[in-house]
Coordinates of C-alpha atoms and ligand atoms in Angstrom, one line a residue:
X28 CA -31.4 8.7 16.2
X29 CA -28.1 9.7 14.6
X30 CA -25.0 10.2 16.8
X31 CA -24.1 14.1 16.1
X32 CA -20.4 13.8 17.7
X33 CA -18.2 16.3 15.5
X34 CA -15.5 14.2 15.9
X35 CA -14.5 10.4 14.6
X36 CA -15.0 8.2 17.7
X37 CA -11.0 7.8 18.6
X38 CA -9.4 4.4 18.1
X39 CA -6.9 3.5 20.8
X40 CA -3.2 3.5 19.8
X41 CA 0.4 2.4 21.4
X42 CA 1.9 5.1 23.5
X43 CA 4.5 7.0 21.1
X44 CA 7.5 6.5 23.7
X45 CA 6.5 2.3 23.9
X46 CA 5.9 1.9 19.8
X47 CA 9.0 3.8 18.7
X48 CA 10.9 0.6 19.9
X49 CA 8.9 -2.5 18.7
X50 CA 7.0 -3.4 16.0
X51 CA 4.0 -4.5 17.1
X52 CA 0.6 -2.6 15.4
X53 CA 0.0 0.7 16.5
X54 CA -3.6 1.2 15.9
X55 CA -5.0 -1.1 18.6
X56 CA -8.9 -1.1 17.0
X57 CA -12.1 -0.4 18.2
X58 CA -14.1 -2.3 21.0
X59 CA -17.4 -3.2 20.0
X60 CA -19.2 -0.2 21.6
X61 CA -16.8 2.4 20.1
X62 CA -17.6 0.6 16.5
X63 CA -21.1 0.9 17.4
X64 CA -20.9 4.7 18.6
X65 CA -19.0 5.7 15.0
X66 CA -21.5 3.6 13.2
X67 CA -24.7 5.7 14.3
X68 CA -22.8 8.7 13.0
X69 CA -23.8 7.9 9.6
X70 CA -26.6 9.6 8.8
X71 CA -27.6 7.3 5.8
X72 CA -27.9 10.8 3.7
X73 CA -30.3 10.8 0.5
X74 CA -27.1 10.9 -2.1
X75 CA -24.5 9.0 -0.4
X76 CA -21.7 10.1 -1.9
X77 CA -19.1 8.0 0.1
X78 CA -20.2 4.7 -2.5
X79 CA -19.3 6.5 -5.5
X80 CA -15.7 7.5 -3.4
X81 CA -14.8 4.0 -3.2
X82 CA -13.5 2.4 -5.7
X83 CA -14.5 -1.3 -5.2
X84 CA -18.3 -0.1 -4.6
X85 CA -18.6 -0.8 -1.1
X86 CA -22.3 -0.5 0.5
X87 CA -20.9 1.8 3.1
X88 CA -24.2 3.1 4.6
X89 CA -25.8 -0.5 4.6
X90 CA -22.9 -2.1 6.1
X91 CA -22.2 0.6 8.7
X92 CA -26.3 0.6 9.5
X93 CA -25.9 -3.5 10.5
X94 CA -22.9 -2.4 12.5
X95 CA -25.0 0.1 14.7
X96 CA -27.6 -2.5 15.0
X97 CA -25.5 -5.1 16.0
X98 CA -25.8 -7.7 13.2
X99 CA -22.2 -8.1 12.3
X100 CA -22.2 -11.1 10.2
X101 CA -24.6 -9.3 8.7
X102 CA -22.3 -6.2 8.0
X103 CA -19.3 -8.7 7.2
X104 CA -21.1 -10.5 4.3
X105 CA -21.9 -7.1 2.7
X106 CA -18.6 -6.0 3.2
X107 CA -16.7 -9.1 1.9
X108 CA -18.9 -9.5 -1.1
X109 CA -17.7 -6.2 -2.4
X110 CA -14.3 -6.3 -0.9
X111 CA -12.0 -9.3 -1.4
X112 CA -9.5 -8.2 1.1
X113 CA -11.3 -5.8 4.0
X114 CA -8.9 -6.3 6.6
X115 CA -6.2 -4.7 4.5
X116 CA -8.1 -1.9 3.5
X117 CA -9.4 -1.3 6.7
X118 CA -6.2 -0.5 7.6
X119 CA -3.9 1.1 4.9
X120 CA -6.5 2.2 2.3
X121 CA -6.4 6.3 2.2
X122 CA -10.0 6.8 2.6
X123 CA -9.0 10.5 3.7
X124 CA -9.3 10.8 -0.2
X125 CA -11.9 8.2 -0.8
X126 CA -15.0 7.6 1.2
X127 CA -14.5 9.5 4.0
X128 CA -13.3 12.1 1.8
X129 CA -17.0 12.9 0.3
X130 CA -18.8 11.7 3.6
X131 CA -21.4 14.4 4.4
X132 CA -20.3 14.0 8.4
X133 CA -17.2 15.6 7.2
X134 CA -18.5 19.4 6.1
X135 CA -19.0 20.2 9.3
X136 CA -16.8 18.3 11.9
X137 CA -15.1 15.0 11.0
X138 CA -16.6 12.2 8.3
X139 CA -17.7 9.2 10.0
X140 CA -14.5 6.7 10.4
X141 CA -15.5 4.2 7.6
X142 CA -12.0 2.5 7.1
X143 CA -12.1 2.1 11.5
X144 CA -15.7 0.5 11.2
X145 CA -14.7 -1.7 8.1
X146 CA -11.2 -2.6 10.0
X147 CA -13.3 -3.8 13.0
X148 CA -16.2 -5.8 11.0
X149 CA -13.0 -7.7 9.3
X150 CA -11.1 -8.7 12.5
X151 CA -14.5 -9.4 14.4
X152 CA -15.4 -12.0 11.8
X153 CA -12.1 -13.6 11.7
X154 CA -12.0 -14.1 15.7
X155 CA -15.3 -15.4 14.7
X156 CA -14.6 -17.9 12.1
X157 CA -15.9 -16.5 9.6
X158 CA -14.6 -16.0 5.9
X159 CA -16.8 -15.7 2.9
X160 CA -15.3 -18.1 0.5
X161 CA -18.0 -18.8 -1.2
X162 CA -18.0 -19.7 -5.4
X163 CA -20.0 -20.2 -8.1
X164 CA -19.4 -23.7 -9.9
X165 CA -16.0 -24.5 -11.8
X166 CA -16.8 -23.2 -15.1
X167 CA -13.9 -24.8 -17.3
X168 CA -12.2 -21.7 -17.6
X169 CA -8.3 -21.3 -16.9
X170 CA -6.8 -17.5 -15.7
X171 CA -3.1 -16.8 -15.0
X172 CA -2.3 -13.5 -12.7
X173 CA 1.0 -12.3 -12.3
X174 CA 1.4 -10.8 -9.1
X175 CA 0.2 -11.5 -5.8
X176 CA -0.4 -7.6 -4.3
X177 CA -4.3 -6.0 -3.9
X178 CA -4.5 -6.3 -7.7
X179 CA -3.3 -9.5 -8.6
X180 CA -5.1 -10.8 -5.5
X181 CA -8.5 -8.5 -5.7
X182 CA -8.3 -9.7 -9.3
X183 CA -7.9 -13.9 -8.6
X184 CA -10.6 -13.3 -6.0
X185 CA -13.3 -12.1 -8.3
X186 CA -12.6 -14.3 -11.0
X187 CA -12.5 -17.6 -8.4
X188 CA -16.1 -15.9 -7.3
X189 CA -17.9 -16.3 -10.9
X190 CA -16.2 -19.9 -11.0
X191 CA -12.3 -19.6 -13.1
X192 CA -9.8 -22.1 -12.1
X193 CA -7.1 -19.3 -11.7
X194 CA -3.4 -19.2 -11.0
X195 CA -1.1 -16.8 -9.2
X196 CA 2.5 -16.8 -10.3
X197 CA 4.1 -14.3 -7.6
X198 CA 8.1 -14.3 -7.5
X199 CA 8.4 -13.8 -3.8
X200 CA 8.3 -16.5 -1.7
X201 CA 5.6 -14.9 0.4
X202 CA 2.4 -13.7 -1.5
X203 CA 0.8 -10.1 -1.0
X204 CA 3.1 -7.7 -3.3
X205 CA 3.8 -4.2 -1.6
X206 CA 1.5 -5.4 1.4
X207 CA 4.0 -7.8 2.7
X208 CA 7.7 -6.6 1.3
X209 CA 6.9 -2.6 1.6
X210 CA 4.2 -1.7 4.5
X211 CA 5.8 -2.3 8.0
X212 CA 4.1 -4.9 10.7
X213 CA 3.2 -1.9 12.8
X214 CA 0.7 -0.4 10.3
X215 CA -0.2 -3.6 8.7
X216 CA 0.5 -6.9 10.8
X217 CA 1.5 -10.1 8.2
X218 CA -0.4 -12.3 9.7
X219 CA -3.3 -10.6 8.5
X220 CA -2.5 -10.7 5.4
X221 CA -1.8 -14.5 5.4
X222 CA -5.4 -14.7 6.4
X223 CA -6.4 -13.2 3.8
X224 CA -4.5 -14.8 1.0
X225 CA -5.3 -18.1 2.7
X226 CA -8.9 -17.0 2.8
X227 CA -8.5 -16.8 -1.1
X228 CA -6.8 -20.3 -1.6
X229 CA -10.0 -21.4 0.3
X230 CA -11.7 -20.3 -2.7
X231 CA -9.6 -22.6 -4.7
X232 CA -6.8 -19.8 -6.1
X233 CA -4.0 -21.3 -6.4
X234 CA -0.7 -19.9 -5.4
X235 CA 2.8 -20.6 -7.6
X236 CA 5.7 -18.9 -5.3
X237 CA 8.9 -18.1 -6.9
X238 CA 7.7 -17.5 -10.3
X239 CA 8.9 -15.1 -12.1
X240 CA 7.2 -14.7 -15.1
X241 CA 9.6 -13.4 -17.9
X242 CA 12.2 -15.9 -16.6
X243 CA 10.6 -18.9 -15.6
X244 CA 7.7 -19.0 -17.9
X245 CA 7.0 -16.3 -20.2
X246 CA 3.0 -14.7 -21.0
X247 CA 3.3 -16.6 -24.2
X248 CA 4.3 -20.1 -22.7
X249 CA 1.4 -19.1 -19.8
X250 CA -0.7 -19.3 -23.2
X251 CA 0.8 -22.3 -24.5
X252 CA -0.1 -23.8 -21.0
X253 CA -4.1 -23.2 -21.3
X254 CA -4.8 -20.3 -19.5
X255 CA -7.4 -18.2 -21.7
X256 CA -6.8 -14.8 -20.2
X257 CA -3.6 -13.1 -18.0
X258 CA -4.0 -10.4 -15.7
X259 CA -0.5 -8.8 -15.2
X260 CA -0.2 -7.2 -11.7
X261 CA 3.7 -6.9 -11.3
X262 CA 3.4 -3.8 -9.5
X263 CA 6.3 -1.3 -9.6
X264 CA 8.9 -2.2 -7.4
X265 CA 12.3 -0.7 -9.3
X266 CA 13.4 1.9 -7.1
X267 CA 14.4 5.6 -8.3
X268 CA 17.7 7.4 -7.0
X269 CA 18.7 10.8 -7.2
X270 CA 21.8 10.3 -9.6
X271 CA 24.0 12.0 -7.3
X272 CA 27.9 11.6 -6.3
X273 CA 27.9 8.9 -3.7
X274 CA 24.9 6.7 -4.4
X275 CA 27.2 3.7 -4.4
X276 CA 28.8 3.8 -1.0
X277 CA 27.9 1.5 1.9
X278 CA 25.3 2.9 3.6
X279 CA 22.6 4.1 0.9
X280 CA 19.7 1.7 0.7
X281 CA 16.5 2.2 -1.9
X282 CA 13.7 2.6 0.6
X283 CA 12.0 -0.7 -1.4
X284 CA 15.4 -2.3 -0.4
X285 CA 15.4 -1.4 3.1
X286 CA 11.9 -2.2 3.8
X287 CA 11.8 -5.6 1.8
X288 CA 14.8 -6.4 4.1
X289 CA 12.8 -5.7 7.2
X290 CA 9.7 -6.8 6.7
X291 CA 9.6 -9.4 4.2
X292 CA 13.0 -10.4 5.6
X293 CA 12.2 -9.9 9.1
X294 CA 15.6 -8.4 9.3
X295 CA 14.8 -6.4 12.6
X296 CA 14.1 -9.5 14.4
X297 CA 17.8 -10.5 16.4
X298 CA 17.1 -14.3 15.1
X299 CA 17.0 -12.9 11.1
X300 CA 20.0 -13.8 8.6
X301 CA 19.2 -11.1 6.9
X302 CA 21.9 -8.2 7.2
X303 CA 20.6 -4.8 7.4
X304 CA 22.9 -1.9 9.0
X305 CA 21.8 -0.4 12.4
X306 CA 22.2 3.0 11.8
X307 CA 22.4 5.4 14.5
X308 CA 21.7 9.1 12.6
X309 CA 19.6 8.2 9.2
X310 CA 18.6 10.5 6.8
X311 CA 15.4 9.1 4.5
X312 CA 15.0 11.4 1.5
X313 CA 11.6 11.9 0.3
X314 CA 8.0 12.8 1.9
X315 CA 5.6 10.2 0.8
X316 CA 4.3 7.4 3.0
X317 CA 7.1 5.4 1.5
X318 CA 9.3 7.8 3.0
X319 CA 7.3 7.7 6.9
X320 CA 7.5 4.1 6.3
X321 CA 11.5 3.6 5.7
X322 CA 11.7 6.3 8.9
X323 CA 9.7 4.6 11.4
X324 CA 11.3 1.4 10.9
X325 CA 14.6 3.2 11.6
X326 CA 13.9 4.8 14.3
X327 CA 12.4 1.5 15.6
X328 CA 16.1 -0.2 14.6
X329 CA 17.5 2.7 17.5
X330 CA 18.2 5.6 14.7
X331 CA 18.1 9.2 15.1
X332 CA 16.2 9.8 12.1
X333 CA 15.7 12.7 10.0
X334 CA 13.1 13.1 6.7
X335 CA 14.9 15.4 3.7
X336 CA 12.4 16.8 2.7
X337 CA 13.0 19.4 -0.1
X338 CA 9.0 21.3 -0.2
X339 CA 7.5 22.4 3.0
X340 CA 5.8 20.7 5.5
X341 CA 2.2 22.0 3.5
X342 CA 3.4 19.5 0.1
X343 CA 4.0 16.5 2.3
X344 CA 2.4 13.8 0.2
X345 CA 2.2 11.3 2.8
X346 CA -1.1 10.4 4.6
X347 CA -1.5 13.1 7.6
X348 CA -1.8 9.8 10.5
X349 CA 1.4 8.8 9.1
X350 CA 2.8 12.1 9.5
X351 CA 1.2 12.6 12.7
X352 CA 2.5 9.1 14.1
X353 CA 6.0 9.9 12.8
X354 CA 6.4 13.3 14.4
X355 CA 4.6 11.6 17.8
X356 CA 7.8 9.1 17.4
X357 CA 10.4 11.4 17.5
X358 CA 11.7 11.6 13.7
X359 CA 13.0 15.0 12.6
X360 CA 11.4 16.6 9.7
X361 CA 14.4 19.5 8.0
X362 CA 11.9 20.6 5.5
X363 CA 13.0 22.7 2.2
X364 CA 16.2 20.9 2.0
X365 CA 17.7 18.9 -0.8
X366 CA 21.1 16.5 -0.7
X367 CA 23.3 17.3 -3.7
X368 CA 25.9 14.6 -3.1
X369 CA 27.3 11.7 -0.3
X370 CA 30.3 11.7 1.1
X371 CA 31.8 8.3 2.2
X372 CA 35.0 7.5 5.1
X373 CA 37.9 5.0 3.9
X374 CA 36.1 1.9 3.9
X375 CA 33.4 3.5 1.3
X376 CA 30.8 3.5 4.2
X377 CA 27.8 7.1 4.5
X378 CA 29.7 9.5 6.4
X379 CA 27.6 12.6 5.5
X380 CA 25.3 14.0 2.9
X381 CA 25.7 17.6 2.0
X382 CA 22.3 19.3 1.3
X383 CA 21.1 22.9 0.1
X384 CA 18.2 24.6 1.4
X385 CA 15.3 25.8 -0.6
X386 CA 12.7 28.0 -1.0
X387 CA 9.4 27.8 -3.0
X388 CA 8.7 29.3 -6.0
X389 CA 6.4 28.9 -8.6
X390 CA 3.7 26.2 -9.1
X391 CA 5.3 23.8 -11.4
X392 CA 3.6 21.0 -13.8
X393 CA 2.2 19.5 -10.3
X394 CA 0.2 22.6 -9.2
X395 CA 2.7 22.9 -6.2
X396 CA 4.9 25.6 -5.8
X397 CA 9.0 25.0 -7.4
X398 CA 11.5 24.3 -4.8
X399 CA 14.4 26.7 -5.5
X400 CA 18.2 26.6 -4.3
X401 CA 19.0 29.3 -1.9
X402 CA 22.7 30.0 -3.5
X403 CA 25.6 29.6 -0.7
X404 CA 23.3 27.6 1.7
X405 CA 25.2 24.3 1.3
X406 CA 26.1 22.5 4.7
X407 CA 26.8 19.0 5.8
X408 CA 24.7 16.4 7.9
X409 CA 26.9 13.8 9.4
X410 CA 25.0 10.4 9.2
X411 CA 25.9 6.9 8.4
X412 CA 22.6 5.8 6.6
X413 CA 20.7 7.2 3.5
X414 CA 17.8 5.8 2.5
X415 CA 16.3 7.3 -0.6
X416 CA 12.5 7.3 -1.4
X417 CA 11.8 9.1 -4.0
X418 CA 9.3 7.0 -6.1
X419 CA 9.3 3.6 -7.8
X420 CA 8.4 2.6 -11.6
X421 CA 7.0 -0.7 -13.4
X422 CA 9.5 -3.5 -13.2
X423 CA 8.6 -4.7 -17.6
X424 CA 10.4 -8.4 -16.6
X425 CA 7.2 -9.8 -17.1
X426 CA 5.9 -8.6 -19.9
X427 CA 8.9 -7.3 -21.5
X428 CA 8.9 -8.9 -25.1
X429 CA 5.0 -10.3 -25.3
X430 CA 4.4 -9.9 -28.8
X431 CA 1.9 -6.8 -30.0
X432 CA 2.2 -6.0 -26.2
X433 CA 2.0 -1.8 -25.5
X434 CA 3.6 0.2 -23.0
X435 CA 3.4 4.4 -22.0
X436 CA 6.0 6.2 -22.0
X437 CA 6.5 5.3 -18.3
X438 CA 7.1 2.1 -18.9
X439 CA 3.7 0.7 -17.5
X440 CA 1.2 -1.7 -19.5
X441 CA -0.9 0.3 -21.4
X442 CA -4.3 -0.5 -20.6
X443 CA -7.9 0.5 -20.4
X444 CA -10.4 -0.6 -18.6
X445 CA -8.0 -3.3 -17.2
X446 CA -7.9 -4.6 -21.0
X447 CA -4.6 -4.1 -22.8
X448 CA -4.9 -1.9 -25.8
X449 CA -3.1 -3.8 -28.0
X450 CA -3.8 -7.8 -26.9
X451 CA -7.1 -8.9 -26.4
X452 CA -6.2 -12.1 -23.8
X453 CA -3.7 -9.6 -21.7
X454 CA -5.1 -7.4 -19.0
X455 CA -3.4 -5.5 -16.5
X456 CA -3.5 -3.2 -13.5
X457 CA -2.9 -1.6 -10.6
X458 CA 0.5 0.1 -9.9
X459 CA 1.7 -2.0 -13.3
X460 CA -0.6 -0.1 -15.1
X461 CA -0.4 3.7 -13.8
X462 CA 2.2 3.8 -12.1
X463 CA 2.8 3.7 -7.8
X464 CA -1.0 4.6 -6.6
X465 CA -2.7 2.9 -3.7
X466 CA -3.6 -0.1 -2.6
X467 CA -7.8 0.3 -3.3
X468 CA -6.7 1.7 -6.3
X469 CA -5.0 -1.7 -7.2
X470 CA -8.0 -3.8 -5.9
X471 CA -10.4 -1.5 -7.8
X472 CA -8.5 -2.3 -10.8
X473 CA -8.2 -5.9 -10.1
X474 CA -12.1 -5.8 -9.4
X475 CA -12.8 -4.1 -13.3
X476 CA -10.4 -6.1 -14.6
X477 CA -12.1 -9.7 -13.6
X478 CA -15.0 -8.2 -15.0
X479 CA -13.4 -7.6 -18.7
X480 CA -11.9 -10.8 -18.6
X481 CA -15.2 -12.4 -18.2
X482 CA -16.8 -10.5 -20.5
X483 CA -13.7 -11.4 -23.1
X484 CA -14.1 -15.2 -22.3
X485 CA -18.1 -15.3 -22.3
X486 CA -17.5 -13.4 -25.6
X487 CA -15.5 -16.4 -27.4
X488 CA -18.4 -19.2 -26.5
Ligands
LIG518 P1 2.3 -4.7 -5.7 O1 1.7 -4.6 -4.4 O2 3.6 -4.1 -6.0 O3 2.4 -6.3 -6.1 C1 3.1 -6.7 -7.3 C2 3.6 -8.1 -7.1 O4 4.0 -8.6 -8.3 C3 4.7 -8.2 -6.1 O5 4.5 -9.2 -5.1 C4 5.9 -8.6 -7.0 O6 6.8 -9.5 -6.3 C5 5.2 -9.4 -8.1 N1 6.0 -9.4 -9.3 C6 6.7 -8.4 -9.9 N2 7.2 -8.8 -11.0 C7 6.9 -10.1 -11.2 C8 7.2 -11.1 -12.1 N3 8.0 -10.9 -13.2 N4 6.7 -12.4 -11.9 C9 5.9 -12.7 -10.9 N5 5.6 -11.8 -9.9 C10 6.1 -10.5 -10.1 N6 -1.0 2.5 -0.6 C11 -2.0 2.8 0.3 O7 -3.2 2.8 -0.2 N7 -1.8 3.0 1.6 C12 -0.6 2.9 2.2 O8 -0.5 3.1 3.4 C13 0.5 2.6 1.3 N8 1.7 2.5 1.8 C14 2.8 2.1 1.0 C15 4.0 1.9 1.6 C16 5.1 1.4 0.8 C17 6.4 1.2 1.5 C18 4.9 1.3 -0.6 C19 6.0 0.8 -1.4 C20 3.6 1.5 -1.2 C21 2.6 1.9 -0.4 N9 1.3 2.1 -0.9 C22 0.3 2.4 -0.1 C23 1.1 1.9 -2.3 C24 0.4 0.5 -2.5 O9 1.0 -0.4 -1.7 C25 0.5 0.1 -4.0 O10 -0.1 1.1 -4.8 C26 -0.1 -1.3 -4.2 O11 0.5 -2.3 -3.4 C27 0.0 -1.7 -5.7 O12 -0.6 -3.0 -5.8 P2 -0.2 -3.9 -7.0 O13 -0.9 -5.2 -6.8 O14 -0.4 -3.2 -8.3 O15 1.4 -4.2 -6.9
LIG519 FE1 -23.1 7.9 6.0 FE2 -21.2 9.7 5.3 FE3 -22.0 7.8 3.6 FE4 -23.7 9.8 4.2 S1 -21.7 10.0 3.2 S2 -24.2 7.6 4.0 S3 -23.1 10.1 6.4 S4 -20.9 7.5 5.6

């Protein structure tokens, strides 16, 4: 008998007041009986439309159905066979849009908590010991991926599965990509995704830190050095500014910069060597989850902090939770604004950001509605800290100069398919290939992509 709760079966969380000042998770998990109680929400409907909303094809109703009965190796096998990296996506995947998205539960009350119940299945079976590390036979083959984030690693993970001797050249010297530089302990702890990538090197991937392809070795000499196929998952990690007066001074950080220095940096521990100002009014411009992120690490560092925001509160594109936990944390949201410049004191350190206020107009290319300058509404915010998170594009460093190799006109690898359209051997995806997306977007294209690669190397026996 089906649990008909309208609502998702809450998880507990850190008290708003206590997590503002550390940066230990927020999102505590579920117990096994609140797992159990979401799980027999799922009404294992004829269609099922929550598969087809997840990119990597998990088994959602099968899994969740062991979960209810209680067999959670069970569930965990099913899980891991179709997701390389579940404890990750349990966690930061948007499955708002995805799974839970479509999930019948949700027409009328909420849609069974499927990223909650996959989040609890992961950490269960690592408490237990288990990791499913399991692969075919060598099978001769060599692969090289550049990049370790969800797509490099969802990528090296398939392709160790069917039995490829594959290599990860990641130019950090910590692997996971935007999991480990960009998304803050508190939503996604590090050590979890060392288990992860560790759970992969059990499956013989190896590792190579500090390579940066383009300088170190080049796709060409990767070539020269046996691998058969490359998989380029560089991500997009060159920040964008807002070209106005002041960008330069002391004071204004890239939101990439700000959160690699905290995070992979640990520069908001007191024992870190890494310098990062501790700002006491901060103004992060932009609305994304980039945006939330750069905020709540501020306000954890002691800042007032206030999100630019120059659409209303209604355009947000940040996840709601993260909007939810950021208001619950005390940042100030002064929607409808825009900065047009930064002014600096005598030592060229933030002293204030003059902003205009707006007002919407008409949808633009986007579908949302223009942000328009209300004329004579300029005034100053005094602040010492600007961090701007606006968006990021491909870095090219890697593939910048592969012969016959084709980009868009955004500068990404042009690909299809997670083959390149112009070199057979070169494949490519995630945020490398269209641009910032998500994370099970990058694993779902690291997923596709092991599978052309196969297909292009089983082709050439
Ligand atoms: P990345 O994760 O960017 O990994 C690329 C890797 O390639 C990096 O490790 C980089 O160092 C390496 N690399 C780059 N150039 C080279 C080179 N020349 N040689 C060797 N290695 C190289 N998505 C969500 O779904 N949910 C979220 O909550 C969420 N929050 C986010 C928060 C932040 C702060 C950011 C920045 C992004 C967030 N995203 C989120 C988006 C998501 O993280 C990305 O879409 C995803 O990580 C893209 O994966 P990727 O593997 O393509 O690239
Ligand atoms: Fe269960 Fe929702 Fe999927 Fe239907 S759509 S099988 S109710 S999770």
């Amino acid at each position: 008998m089906a649990n008909m709760q309208m609502n998702k079966t809450p998880m507990p969380e850190q008290d708003p007041q206590v997590r503002a000042g550390n940066f230990q998770e927020v999102a505590l998990g579920y117990t096994l009986e609140q797992a159990q109680n979401e799980a027999k929400r799922c009404l294992n409907c004829k269609h099922k439309p929550c598969i087809g909303g997840c990119p990597v094809g998990i088994p959602i109703p099968v899994f969740i159905g062991k979960v209810a009965e209680g067999d959670l190796a069970g569930a965990y096998q099913l899980l891991s066979d179709a997701n390389a990296l579940p404890a990750i996506s349990g966690r930061v995947c948007p499955q708002e849009t995805q799974c839970e998205g479509v999930c019948v539960r949700g027409i009328k009350g909420e849609p069974v908590a499927i990223g909650r119940i996959e989040r609890f299945v992961a950490d269960w079976a690592a408490e237990h010991g288990l990791a499913n590390v399991a692969t075919a036979p060598k099978n001769g083959h060599k692969v090289a991926v550049i990049g370790s984030g969800p797509a490099g690693l969802t990528c090296a993970g398939e392709l160790a599965r069917m039995g490829y001797e594959v290599s990860v050249f990641e130019a950090f010297h910590t692997a996971g990509g935007v999991l480990t530089y960009g998304i803050p302990e508190f939503r996604l702890p590090k050590a979890i995704v060392a288990r992860e990538v560790s759970n992969l090197e059990k499956m013989g991937v190896d590792i190579e830190l500090n390579m940066v392809i383009g300088k170190v070795l080049t796709i060409p000499e990767l070539f020269e050095r046996g691998y058969e196929a490359v998989f380029i998952g560089s991500g997009a990690g060159l920040p964008m500014f807002m070209k106005i007066p002041g960008e330069g001074l002391v004071g204004v950080y890239s939101a990439n910069e700000y959160l690699t220095r905290i995070n992979l940096m640990k520069a908001y521990r007191p024992d870190s060597e890494t310098p990062i100002l501790h700002g006491k009014k901060v103004a992060v411009v932009g609305g994304g989850n980039v945006a939330m992120d750069a905020a709540r690490c501020a306000r954890r560092m002691g800042a007032e902090v206030h999100i630019v925001y120059r659409r209303s509160e209604a355009e947000l594109p940040a996840r709601l939770e993260e909007i939810h936990h950021a208001k619950e944390e005390g940042i100030i949201f002064d929607f409808l604004t825009n900065p047009i410049s930064i002014e600096g004191d005598e030592t060229g350190h933030v002293q204030s950001v003059t902003c205009v206020r707006m007002e919407l107009g008409e949808p633009d290319d986007s579908g949302r509605r223009r942000p328009v300058v209300i004329p004579g509404s300029e005034f100053q915010m005094e602040v010492d800290t600007v961090i701007m998170a606006l968006g990021t594009s491909p870095n090219p460093m890697s593939y910048e100069g592969t012969p016959g190799l084709e980009k868009t006109r955004k500068g990404c690898v042009a690909a299809d398919e997670g083959g390149c359209t112009s070199c057979p051997n070169i494949f490519a995806g995630g945020d490398a290939a269209i641009g910032a997306a998500t994370v099970i977007l990058a694993m779902g294209a690291g997923k596709s992509a092991a599978k052309s690669i196969d297909r292009y190397i089983s082709s050439k026996e």
